[in-house]
Coordinates of C-alpha atoms and ligand atoms in Angstrom, one line a residue:
M8 CA 0.0 0.0 0.0
K9 CA 1.4 3.3 -0.9
E10 CA 1.2 6.1 1.6
E11 CA 0.4 8.9 -0.7
K12 CA -1.0 11.9 1.2
N13 CA -2.8 14.1 -1.2
D14 CA -6.2 15.8 -1.0
S15 CA -7.0 15.2 -4.6
F16 CA -9.3 12.3 -4.8
D17 CA -7.6 11.0 -8.0
V18 CA -4.6 10.1 -5.9
L19 CA -6.8 8.5 -3.4
R20 CA -8.2 6.2 -5.9
L21 CA -7.4 2.6 -5.3
K22 CA -4.5 0.8 -7.0
A23 CA -5.6 -2.7 -8.0
D24 CA -3.6 -4.6 -5.5
D25 CA -4.1 -2.3 -2.5
L26 CA -6.5 -4.7 -0.9
G27 CA -4.5 -7.8 -1.2
D28 CA -6.7 -10.9 -1.1
M29 CA -9.5 -9.0 0.7
T30 CA -9.6 -11.3 3.7
G31 CA -8.1 -8.3 5.5
T32 CA -5.2 -6.2 4.9
L33 CA -3.3 -6.7 8.1
G34 CA -0.7 -8.5 6.0
K35 CA 2.8 -7.7 5.2
N36 CA 2.2 -4.0 4.9
F37 CA 1.7 -3.6 8.6
G38 CA 4.2 -6.3 9.5
F39 CA 1.4 -8.6 10.7
D40 CA 1.2 -12.2 9.8
Y41 CA -2.5 -12.4 10.4
H42 CA -5.6 -11.8 8.4
Y43 CA -8.0 -9.5 10.2
P44 CA -10.8 -7.5 8.7
L45 CA -9.3 -4.1 9.3
V46 CA -8.4 -2.0 6.3
S47 CA -6.5 1.2 6.3
R48 CA -3.7 3.1 4.6
S49 CA -3.6 6.1 6.9
P50 CA -0.5 6.8 8.9
E51 CA -2.5 7.4 12.0
I52 CA -3.9 3.9 12.0
K53 CA -0.5 2.5 11.1
E54 CA 0.8 4.2 14.2
I55 CA -2.0 2.6 16.3
L56 CA -1.1 -0.8 14.9
T57 CA 2.5 -0.4 15.7
L58 CA 1.6 0.6 19.2
I59 CA -0.8 -2.4 19.5
K60 CA 2.0 -4.8 18.4
K61 CA 4.2 -3.4 21.2
V62 CA 1.6 -3.6 24.0
A63 CA -0.7 -6.5 23.0
K64 CA 1.4 -9.1 24.8
S65 CA 1.6 -7.2 28.1
N66 CA -1.2 -7.0 30.6
A67 CA -1.4 -3.2 30.5
S68 CA -4.9 -1.8 30.5
I69 CA -5.9 0.0 27.3
L70 CA -8.3 2.8 26.8
I71 CA -9.6 3.2 23.3
Q72 CA -11.3 6.5 22.4
G73 CA -13.0 7.6 19.2
E74 CA -16.3 8.7 17.7
T75 CA -19.0 6.2 17.1
G76 CA -18.3 3.7 14.4
T77 CA -14.5 4.4 14.2
G78 CA -13.6 0.8 14.9
K79 CA -13.0 0.7 18.7
E80 CA -14.5 -2.7 19.1
L81 CA -12.6 -4.0 16.0
I82 CA -9.3 -2.7 17.5
A83 CA -10.1 -4.2 20.9
G84 CA -10.7 -7.6 19.2
L85 CA -7.4 -7.2 17.3
I86 CA -5.5 -6.6 20.6
Q87 CA -7.0 -9.8 22.0
F88 CA -6.3 -11.6 18.8
I89 CA -2.6 -11.0 18.8
S90 CA -2.1 -11.1 22.6
S91 CA -0.9 -14.1 24.6
R92 CA -4.4 -14.4 25.8
A93 CA -5.7 -15.1 22.3
D94 CA -7.0 -18.5 23.2
K95 CA -8.6 -17.3 26.4
P96 CA -12.0 -15.7 26.8
F97 CA -12.7 -12.3 25.3
V98 CA -15.7 -11.1 27.3
K99 CA -17.6 -8.0 26.3
V100 CA -19.8 -5.8 28.6
N101 CA -21.7 -2.8 27.4
C102 CA -21.7 -0.5 30.3
A103 CA -24.3 1.8 28.8
A104 CA -26.9 -0.9 28.2
L105 CA -27.7 -1.8 31.8
P106 CA -29.0 0.1 34.8
E107 CA -26.5 0.5 37.6
N108 CA -27.6 -2.4 39.9
L109 CA -27.9 -4.9 36.9
L110 CA -24.5 -3.9 35.6
E111 CA -22.9 -4.7 38.9
S112 CA -24.5 -8.1 39.0
E113 CA -23.4 -8.6 35.4
L114 CA -19.8 -7.7 36.2
F115 CA -19.3 -9.3 39.5
G116 CA -22.1 -11.9 39.6
H117 CA -24.4 -12.6 42.5
E118 CA -25.1 -15.3 45.1
K119 CA -28.4 -17.0 45.2
G120 CA -30.8 -14.8 47.2
A121 CA -28.6 -11.7 47.0
F122 CA -31.6 -9.6 46.0
T123 CA -35.3 -10.2 45.0
G124 CA -35.3 -12.3 41.9
A125 CA -31.8 -13.7 42.4
Y126 CA -33.0 -17.3 42.3
Q127 CA -29.7 -18.7 41.3
T128 CA -26.0 -18.0 41.8
R129 CA -24.7 -16.2 38.7
I130 CA -21.1 -15.9 37.5
G131 CA -20.2 -12.4 36.5
K132 CA -18.2 -11.2 33.5
F133 CA -15.0 -10.7 35.6
E134 CA -15.0 -14.3 36.5
L135 CA -15.9 -15.4 32.9
A136 CA -13.0 -13.4 31.6
N137 CA -10.5 -15.0 34.0
N138 CA -7.1 -15.4 32.3
G139 CA -8.5 -13.6 29.3
T140 CA -9.6 -10.1 28.4
L141 CA -12.6 -8.0 29.6
F142 CA -13.8 -5.4 27.1
L143 CA -15.6 -2.7 28.9
D144 CA -17.5 -0.9 26.2
E145 CA -19.0 2.6 26.6
I146 CA -17.1 3.0 29.9
G147 CA -17.9 6.7 29.8
D148 CA -21.5 5.9 30.6
M149 CA -20.8 3.9 33.7
H150 CA -22.3 5.1 37.0
L151 CA -19.9 6.6 39.5
S152 CA -20.6 3.9 42.2
T153 CA -19.8 1.1 39.7
Q154 CA -16.6 3.0 38.6
A155 CA -15.5 2.9 42.3
K156 CA -16.0 -0.9 42.4
I157 CA -14.2 -1.5 39.1
L158 CA -11.3 0.6 40.3
R159 CA -11.1 -1.6 43.4
V160 CA -11.0 -4.8 41.3
L161 CA -8.4 -3.4 39.0
Q162 CA -6.2 -2.5 42.0
D163 CA -6.7 -5.8 44.0
Q164 CA -7.6 -8.2 41.2
E165 CA -10.2 -9.6 43.5
F166 CA -13.8 -8.9 44.4
Y167 CA -17.0 -10.3 45.9
R168 CA -20.1 -11.5 44.1
L169 CA -23.1 -9.5 45.1
G170 CA -24.4 -10.9 48.4
G171 CA -21.3 -13.0 48.7
N172 CA -18.6 -13.1 51.4
R173 CA -15.9 -15.0 49.6
T174 CA -13.3 -13.1 47.7
I175 CA -12.8 -14.2 44.2
S176 CA -9.4 -13.6 42.6
V177 CA -9.1 -13.1 38.9
D178 CA -6.4 -12.4 36.3
V179 CA -8.1 -10.2 33.7
R180 CA -6.8 -7.8 31.2
I181 CA -8.9 -4.7 30.7
I182 CA -9.6 -3.0 27.4
A183 CA -12.1 -0.1 27.8
A184 CA -13.7 2.0 25.1
T185 CA -15.8 5.1 24.9
N186 CA -16.9 7.7 22.4
K187 CA -17.2 10.3 25.1
D188 CA -14.5 12.8 25.9
L189 CA -13.5 11.4 29.2
W190 CA -11.6 14.6 30.3
R191 CA -14.8 16.5 29.8
E192 CA -16.7 13.8 31.8
I193 CA -14.1 14.2 34.6
E194 CA -14.5 17.9 34.6
L195 CA -18.3 17.5 34.8
G196 CA -17.8 15.1 37.8
N197 CA -19.2 12.1 35.9
F198 CA -16.0 10.1 35.6
R199 CA -13.4 9.3 38.3
V200 CA -10.0 10.6 37.4
D201 CA -8.2 7.8 39.3
L202 CA -10.1 5.2 37.2
F203 CA -9.1 7.1 34.1
Y204 CA -5.5 6.8 35.0
R205 CA -5.9 3.2 35.8
L206 CA -7.4 2.4 32.4
N207 CA -5.4 4.8 30.4
V208 CA -2.0 3.0 30.8
V209 CA -2.1 2.7 27.0
N210 CA -4.2 5.2 25.1
I211 CA -5.5 4.6 21.6
N212 CA -7.3 7.5 19.9
I213 CA -8.9 6.5 16.7
P214 CA -9.4 9.5 14.4
P215 CA -12.7 9.9 12.6
L216 CA -13.0 8.9 9.0
R217 CA -13.2 12.5 7.8
K218 CA -9.7 13.1 9.2
R219 CA -8.3 10.2 7.3
K220 CA -9.8 10.7 3.9
E221 CA -7.3 8.4 2.3
D222 CA -9.1 5.5 4.0
I223 CA -12.5 6.3 2.5
P224 CA -12.0 4.8 -1.0
L225 CA -10.1 1.9 0.4
I226 CA -12.7 0.9 3.0
A227 CA -15.5 1.6 0.6
E228 CA -13.9 -0.8 -1.9
F229 CA -13.3 -3.3 0.8
F230 CA -17.0 -3.4 1.6
R231 CA -18.1 -3.2 -2.0
R232 CA -16.2 -6.4 -2.6
K233 CA -17.4 -8.0 0.6
F234 CA -21.0 -7.3 -0.1
S235 CA -20.8 -8.1 -3.8
K236 CA -19.6 -11.5 -2.8
E237 CA -22.2 -11.9 0.0
L238 CA -25.1 -10.6 -2.0
R239 CA -23.9 -12.3 -5.2
K240 CA -24.1 -9.0 -7.0
N241 CA -21.5 -8.2 -9.5
T242 CA -20.5 -4.6 -9.5
K243 CA -17.6 -3.1 -11.4
G244 CA -16.4 -0.5 -8.9
F245 CA -17.4 3.0 -7.9
A246 CA -18.1 5.8 -10.4
D247 CA -15.8 8.8 -9.9
E248 CA -18.8 10.9 -8.8
T249 CA -19.6 8.4 -6.1
I250 CA -16.1 8.5 -4.7
K251 CA -16.2 12.3 -4.8
L252 CA -19.4 12.2 -2.8
F253 CA -17.8 9.8 -0.3
I254 CA -14.7 11.9 0.1
N255 CA -16.6 15.1 0.8
H256 CA -19.1 13.6 3.2
R257 CA -18.5 14.2 6.9
W258 CA -19.3 10.6 8.0
P259 CA -20.7 11.3 11.4
G260 CA -21.3 7.5 11.8
N261 CA -17.8 6.8 10.5
I262 CA -17.0 3.4 9.2
R263 CA -20.3 1.8 10.3
E264 CA -22.1 4.4 8.2
L265 CA -19.9 3.8 5.2
K266 CA -20.4 0.1 5.5
N267 CA -24.2 0.5 5.6
I268 CA -24.3 2.8 2.7
V269 CA -22.1 0.6 0.6
E270 CA -24.2 -2.5 1.5
R271 CA -27.3 -0.8 0.3
A272 CA -25.6 0.6 -2.8
V273 CA -24.4 -2.8 -3.9
L274 CA -27.9 -4.1 -3.4
V275 CA -29.5 -1.5 -5.6
A276 CA -26.7 -1.0 -8.2
G277 CA -27.2 -2.3 -11.7
E278 CA -25.7 -5.8 -12.3
G279 CA -22.2 -5.5 -13.7
K280 CA -22.3 -1.7 -13.5
Y281 CA -20.4 0.9 -11.5
V282 CA -22.0 2.1 -8.3
E283 CA -23.4 5.5 -9.2
P284 CA -24.4 8.4 -6.9
D285 CA -28.0 7.4 -7.6
D286 CA -27.3 4.2 -5.7
I287 CA -26.2 6.0 -2.6
V288 CA -28.7 6.9 0.1
M289 CA -27.5 9.6 2.5
S290 CA -30.0 11.8 4.2
G291 CA -30.8 14.8 1.9
K292 CA -28.8 17.1 4.1
D293 CA -25.7 14.9 4.1
Y294 CA -26.0 14.4 0.3
F295 CA -26.0 18.1 -0.5
A296 CA -23.4 18.7 2.2
A297 CA -21.1 16.2 0.4
G298 CA -21.6 18.1 -2.9
G299 CA -24.2 15.8 -4.3
K300 CA -26.4 17.1 -7.1
D301 CA -30.2 17.2 -7.1
R302 CA -30.9 14.0 -9.0
R303 CA -34.2 15.2 -10.4
K304 CA -32.2 17.4 -12.8
T305 CA -28.7 17.1 -14.0
E306 CA -27.8 20.7 -13.1
F307 CA -29.7 23.3 -11.2
E308 CA -31.6 25.6 -13.4
T309 CA -31.1 29.2 -12.3
P310 CA -34.3 31.0 -11.8
V311 CA -35.6 33.1 -14.7
T312 CA -36.7 36.6 -13.8
N313 CA -37.8 39.3 -16.1
T314 CA -36.0 41.9 -14.1
L315 CA -32.5 42.7 -13.1
D316 CA -33.7 44.2 -9.9
L317 CA -31.1 42.7 -7.5
M318 CA -33.6 42.2 -4.7
E319 CA -36.1 40.4 -7.0
V320 CA -33.3 38.2 -8.4
E321 CA -32.2 37.4 -4.8
K322 CA -35.7 36.5 -3.7
A323 CA -36.2 34.2 -6.8
T324 CA -32.9 32.5 -6.1
I325 CA -33.8 31.9 -2.5
V326 CA -37.2 30.5 -3.4
K327 CA -35.5 28.2 -6.0
A328 CA -33.0 27.0 -3.5
L329 CA -35.8 26.3 -1.0
E330 CA -37.8 24.4 -3.6
I331 CA -34.8 22.2 -4.4
T332 CA -34.1 21.4 -0.8
K333 CA -37.8 20.8 0.0
W334 CA -38.0 24.0 2.0
V335 CA -35.4 22.9 4.6
Q336 CA -33.7 26.2 5.4
K337 CA -30.5 24.7 6.6
D338 CA -30.0 22.8 3.3
A339 CA -31.0 25.8 1.2
A340 CA -28.5 27.9 3.1
K341 CA -25.8 25.4 2.1
L342 CA -26.8 25.5 -1.5
L343 CA -26.8 29.3 -1.4
N344 CA -23.5 29.2 0.4
I345 CA -24.6 31.5 3.2
S346 CA -25.2 30.8 6.8
P347 CA -28.6 29.6 8.0
R348 CA -28.9 32.8 10.0
A349 CA -28.3 35.0 7.0
L350 CA -30.8 33.0 5.0
N351 CA -33.4 33.3 7.8
Y352 CA -32.9 37.0 7.8
K353 CA -33.4 37.2 4.1
I354 CA -36.4 35.0 4.2
K355 CA -38.0 37.4 6.7
Y356 CA -36.9 40.4 4.6
H357 CA -38.4 39.0 1.4
Q358 CA -41.4 37.7 3.4
I359 CA -41.1 34.3 2.0
T360 CA -43.3 31.7 3.7
H361 CA -44.1 28.0 3.4
P362 CA -46.8 25.9 5.2
N363 CA -44.1 23.3 6.2
W364 CA -42.2 25.9 8.2
K365 CA -44.6 25.9 11.2
K366 CA -42.9 22.6 12.2
N367 CA -39.4 23.6 11.1
I368 CA -39.2 26.8 13.1
Ligands
ATP411 N1 -10.5 0.0 9.5 C1 -11.6 -0.7 9.3 N2 -11.7 -1.6 8.2 C2 -12.8 -2.3 8.0 N3 -13.9 -2.3 8.7 C3 -13.9 -1.5 9.8 C4 -12.7 -0.6 10.1 N4 -13.0 0.1 11.2 C5 -14.3 -0.3 11.6 N5 -14.8 -1.2 10.8 C6 -16.1 -1.8 10.8 O1 -17.1 -0.8 11.1 C7 -18.1 -1.2 12.0 C8 -18.0 -0.3 13.3 O2 -16.9 -0.7 14.0 P1 -16.9 -0.8 15.6 O3 -18.1 -1.5 16.0 O4 -15.6 -1.4 16.0 O5 -17.0 0.7 16.0 P2 -17.0 1.4 17.4 O6 -16.0 2.4 17.5 O7 -17.0 0.3 18.5 O8 -18.5 2.1 17.4 P3 -19.5 2.5 18.6 O9 -18.8 3.6 19.4 O10 -20.7 3.0 17.9 O11 -19.6 1.3 19.5 C9 -17.8 -2.6 12.2 O12 -18.6 -3.4 11.3 C10 -16.3 -2.8 11.9 O13 -16.0 -4.1 11.5
MG412 MG1 -18.4 -0.2 19.9

């Protein structure tokens, strides 16, 4: 894989053999001997992989941070995969999914009769993960009292089941992940700073997709091939316009969003054809924001006015932009290349109204 860094999307276009055999690119390029479904050509990810190689075999706790869909869980799995605990359990807990009391029983287990409804003794995730890895996902959403308990386990490597009086010792490696800014959570009093330091022995910060644009065509291609195979749909590749749209999109849902969009695109694309912008479904706002064209026309027609009165021309242009964007002011503002505030001001000035706006305003 070449490491060309260039903003022009032509350079970002894939070379035929960039993806190797598509079972994953963690091959020779990254000095890995494994196949793992992680694709990247960005120097930032390469740096992360180098770090992982160094620390995977140790027992150091690892904190993975990054926006939603950036691959935190994928990276956590990779760490386990190449660690000396690879053949031991990899146990995942979603700390955001459960209310505080259930999360504690989930983590530490409980003895029979520990609380109403505890009909049987239950083994918690810490015990299940013994000798292996415990992946604490969405750690930023964990309640403060549970944080205190986790901290104690990390310090002592032992704990009690809920309602139990026997200490249980475990050897567990912790990988935690969050899409929250933990420093902010610490400032807000929602996260314990001592737990942060305990978890943050190794820190991995995965940059969002929009900050590693060189990965966009590569990962899109990875998923195109994957879904073409799975859905038995032959597609030739992406049309240039589609790649441009991808490059300019902000990807708030990061790789998960790209994956979903490509899956659907492969499904609807013409058999044996290139994947065209028409096959891409982004929300209207995102589509325009990424520079997509209104598909009902090949180009926007500029409004025809029988006057050169600047104010009249301005009003007609605004109305046209609003029509194109289905009267969504934010989108129209983007099209007009002015701020939503400025547009709102002009709409009031020109006394433009639309029945939909009652709910928009
Ligand atoms: N570099 C990559 N190459 C290929 N696939 C990737 C890559 N990064 C992430 N993915 C895929 O994108 C999807 C989202 O990744 P993952 O679940 O690891 O994200 P996350 O950061 O844990 O998201 P969330 O914060 O929402 O839990 C998964 O299907 C994952 O396999
Ligand atoms: Mg996740």
